[in-house]
């Protein structure tokens, strides 16, 4: 089984209005991997896990709400028992206002969890050096933020995402900040292997429509990258010039 | 029959390496409307029109290569006879370096052609006032440039495209400048009804892959707009906050 | 006497809280050319022109509030008598929401006024072709909008401003949209010869501080352009590498 | 004595063509603080320090070329002896391609040096959480990168710089990436207290002109921030509307 979904789309459950709305959105997205906060499962009631099982999606537990390496490690260990999986989306948050990750605590927790046999997918900042250190520490993927969680600002620094793609050998998942479909397409064009989307779908006016949009966007972006785009030019290039179809 | 393709994708034929490559790309795009330069048809030989007919796509003749209103009007009239259609994509180019339209000549030609019974789709700049004047003159749609033809710069001024969408009652088609899938998705998110793509597909390393990408991108962008995206915020919004799924 | 102020800064009077505040801001800016709407002078009372005279600044009358070529031409002629100058900043507005210029009416009015001996400085959109046509029609300068008047959005499409600078032989003045100092610096770096600023100064919390900021910004931008900036690079370039000062 | 230069401009010496060119550029900038790489001083020969002394500028030693905390700490200690100052610009580089800082090693070195009595100014990434941790560790300022050293890409992520300004109580110095004057003005408008510039001046075609431009740009940006800029608006705001000068 591959680590990431074939269609490149990982969903988050936060922000959904109801379990039914969430189920419909996940189904529309055709995602096969959904991240769930250990600390929210009880609150979500008994419905969440059976629903995910019914859809045939794997669970990627996460450590949302943890602010220290120790807390995150403990939460990850509880998640392993609760969900019977070695997969962990590792979150160690730096502050409440930005919800951006604390790189120092994150790397520390990642090192412990890798040594403990986890398959660690850290939610990290878009700092290229930190991403490489996480990869070097044995993480199975790196998940840089495009912009703060729930901000809908998209990818604030595409240059950093490109630098990360160039500098690590593990998959790169754009995590956090996506607001709309073109953001998701851009992430894939920059070379990401997947995107993780929660609020942009669950809090959209029509989550099913947005989930469908994201599915198409990720496919579009991945295909566009593989297709080899035309270069950017300052001036125009006539599409019907003599080097065009006239030569037939 | 509606004016624009249902899937929101209009293709241009310029830049293709061969008739076969073009046919495969058009088929992959599932576009049902393809623009053809009258002045290139002879050069393209007898193969082009039968191929388009075979694919079941309509032809949208264009006046590429015209630099004055008079020239464009004459070319449009020849195209009407040659292609047996009242549809015309009206191009009146201002200079060779930018291939941007000359608004003065363009409006003049549009007025003549509308009066002559044409269904006029003018390739215009992203000037919101000019776009509205073209709509007021009876054009069936307006086709603003995202950036210069073949430049691959995408949508240089999204604000202007939004202003155009707000100020005209006819369909808006993003024409020129698209380089990759996220550009096409963005155009639809800004409220365009369709995009026109030529070089970005025909000159990509793999035109079929890029045509498929563009098909998904346009669908993604249109769905995302209809879905009602989340607002942009300076700070983070926790996806798993207490207003989230905890309420079930 | 040169057409444009030596320090590259033209001010507008609109939006000021009081005549005194306006005087202090103009003095701080060290601008020697201020545009005044003919239609506002009566409203402004007898104080405005004596104040400008006292500061030693020239008046550049403008046709703000005109929506047709005919109206603008008539207003320009009244301004010539009222201000005893052939200089005219030609404004022909397309709609109230954007206050963007109507290129069709603008060119028509410009042709009439040039033939009538005016020194015409048209407020135009950032459409490169229209700017060139205005220059070809004998305008003494072109004044493209960076973004809508009073929007503070800065230069929405730097690429278009660069194309205009490349394609006309007359001075280019960035008019409308500037919100802060870095916008003004950027205008000059793109090759503009001057900037026109009204609301960004008059409506700032501290107009004198902002006027001073703009004065420095225009100087900074002009010097930076003349200085020949370093190229943009995807990767880093060590400032202390072996090709650095080690060679002494 | 205040930590940062009153005019907000710190210069770097790397990239200069000659000692004379460097001296002229520093003089033109009116900077009173210049950073010098300990590892380059010998190479620079006996001329550098006397020249700086002659200009009356303080030296800010830096640890350029260090890749580990241990190496940086040792270099800082040597610098303290060599330059007889507790000031240290702390650089711990993550890789040669981006020259971006390694946050993990950086924080470790900062903690050691703060405990050892240094006044530590760390060159950091634009990660807001890391910046806050450096401030919490006792650093006297934080110096986030706008983009990679020598890239001339300006400020790739203004949002992160704003977040840093909001989240630390120590001065913020924009370090690395500035290419031209408007970049420097923007840094100050975002709330930075100073900018550090090396290549953008020393490698410009005319370093003296660029140094002068940067001096004006920093003044412009600082004044503009203090002046309270107008808000950004989607639509236009007439500068000569009835709420304007008509009320006099």
PDB file of N, CA and C in Angstrom, chain D residues 3 10 17 28 39 76 88 91 96 118 128 150-151 154 175 180 198 207 210 224 226:
ATOM      1  N   UNK D   3      20.937  50.067  19.665  1.00  0.00           N
ATOM      2  CA  UNK D   3      21.448  48.878  18.981  1.00  0.00           C
ATOM      3  C   UNK D   3      21.536  49.086  17.472  1.00  0.00           C
ATOM      4  N   UNK D  10      21.626  48.839   7.683  1.00  0.00           N
ATOM      5  CA  UNK D  10      22.855  48.121   8.026  1.00  0.00           C
ATOM      6  C   UNK D  10      23.431  47.595   6.726  1.00  0.00           C
ATOM      7  N   UNK D  17      33.621  45.367  -5.267  1.00  0.00           N
ATOM      8  CA  UNK D  17      34.683  45.231  -6.256  1.00  0.00           C
ATOM      9  C   UNK D  17      36.034  45.685  -5.727  1.00  0.00           C
ATOM     10  N   UNK D  28      27.830  56.831   1.140  1.00  0.00           N
ATOM     11  CA  UNK D  28      26.593  57.288   0.506  1.00  0.00           C
ATOM     12  C   UNK D  28      25.363  56.783   1.266  1.00  0.00           C
ATOM     13  N   UNK D  39      35.575  35.502   8.949  1.00  0.00           N
ATOM     14  CA  UNK D  39      36.389  34.645   8.087  1.00  0.00           C
ATOM     15  C   UNK D  39      36.901  35.353   6.842  1.00  0.00           C
ATOM     16  N   UNK D  76      32.056  33.161  16.895  1.00  0.00           N
ATOM     17  CA  UNK D  76      31.600  34.364  17.600  1.00  0.00           C
ATOM     18  C   UNK D  76      32.602  34.766  18.675  1.00  0.00           C
ATOM     19  N   UNK D  88      27.087  40.327  17.911  1.00  0.00           N
ATOM     20  CA  UNK D  88      27.353  39.278  16.937  1.00  0.00           C
ATOM     21  C   UNK D  88      26.105  39.031  16.085  1.00  0.00           C
ATOM     22  N   UNK D  91      25.036  33.681  12.216  1.00  0.00           N
ATOM     23  CA  UNK D  91      24.600  32.937  11.033  1.00  0.00           C
ATOM     24  C   UNK D  91      24.989  31.483  11.201  1.00  0.00           C
ATOM     25  N   UNK D  96      24.273  25.103   1.092  1.00  0.00           N
ATOM     26  CA  UNK D  96      24.967  26.058   0.231  1.00  0.00           C
ATOM     27  C   UNK D  96      24.089  26.630  -0.862  1.00  0.00           C
ATOM     28  N   UNK D 118      26.909  37.685  25.037  1.00  0.00           N
ATOM     29  CA  UNK D 118      26.859  38.340  23.733  1.00  0.00           C
ATOM     30  C   UNK D 118      25.532  39.083  23.534  1.00  0.00           C
ATOM     31  N   UNK D 128       7.660  32.497  11.739  1.00  0.00           N
ATOM     32  CA  UNK D 128       7.298  33.346  12.886  1.00  0.00           C
ATOM     33  C   UNK D 128       7.530  32.685  14.239  1.00  0.00           C
ATOM     34  N   UNK D 150      21.400  37.135  -1.657  1.00  0.00           N
ATOM     35  CA  UNK D 150      21.889  37.410  -3.005  1.00  0.00           C
ATOM     36  C   UNK D 150      20.895  37.118  -4.103  1.00  0.00           C
ATOM     37  N   UNK D 151      19.697  36.625  -3.743  1.00  0.00           N
ATOM     38  CA  UNK D 151      18.730  36.255  -4.789  1.00  0.00           C
ATOM     39  C   UNK D 151      18.065  37.479  -5.404  1.00  0.00           C
ATOM     40  N   UNK D 154      13.554  39.963  -3.152  1.00  0.00           N
ATOM     41  CA  UNK D 154      12.763  40.818  -2.269  1.00  0.00           C
ATOM     42  C   UNK D 154      12.135  40.040  -1.127  1.00  0.00           C
ATOM     43  N   UNK D 175      16.685  40.877   6.653  1.00  0.00           N
ATOM     44  CA  UNK D 175      18.033  40.504   6.274  1.00  0.00           C
ATOM     45  C   UNK D 175      17.955  39.537   5.097  1.00  0.00           C
ATOM     46  N   UNK D 180      16.109  45.758  -4.594  1.00  0.00           N
ATOM     47  CA  UNK D 180      15.997  47.133  -5.055  1.00  0.00           C
ATOM     48  C   UNK D 180      15.296  47.973  -3.993  1.00  0.00           C
ATOM     49  N   UNK D 198      23.537  43.904   1.427  1.00  0.00           N
ATOM     50  CA  UNK D 198      24.918  43.727   0.975  1.00  0.00           C
ATOM     51  C   UNK D 198      24.949  43.706  -0.550  1.00  0.00           C
ATOM     52  N   UNK D 207      27.139  51.139  -7.311  1.00  0.00           N
ATOM     53  CA  UNK D 207      26.883  50.933  -5.878  1.00  0.00           C
ATOM     54  C   UNK D 207      26.561  52.223  -5.121  1.00  0.00           C
ATOM     55  N   UNK D 210      22.959  53.115  -5.773  1.00  0.00           N
ATOM     56  CA  UNK D 210      22.041  52.201  -5.082  1.00  0.00           C
ATOM     57  C   UNK D 210      22.075  52.411  -3.576  1.00  0.00           C
ATOM     58  N   UNK D 224       6.279  56.235   5.924  1.00  0.00           N
ATOM     59  CA  UNK D 224       4.974  55.807   5.419  1.00  0.00           C
ATOM     60  C   UNK D 224       4.238  54.974   6.458  1.00  0.00           C
ATOM     61  N   UNK D 226       4.605  55.187   9.707  1.00  0.00           N
ATOM     62  CA  UNK D 226       4.178  56.074  10.799  1.00  0.00           C
ATOM     63  C   UNK D 226       3.035  56.986  10.361  1.00  0.00           C
TER      64      UNK D 226
END
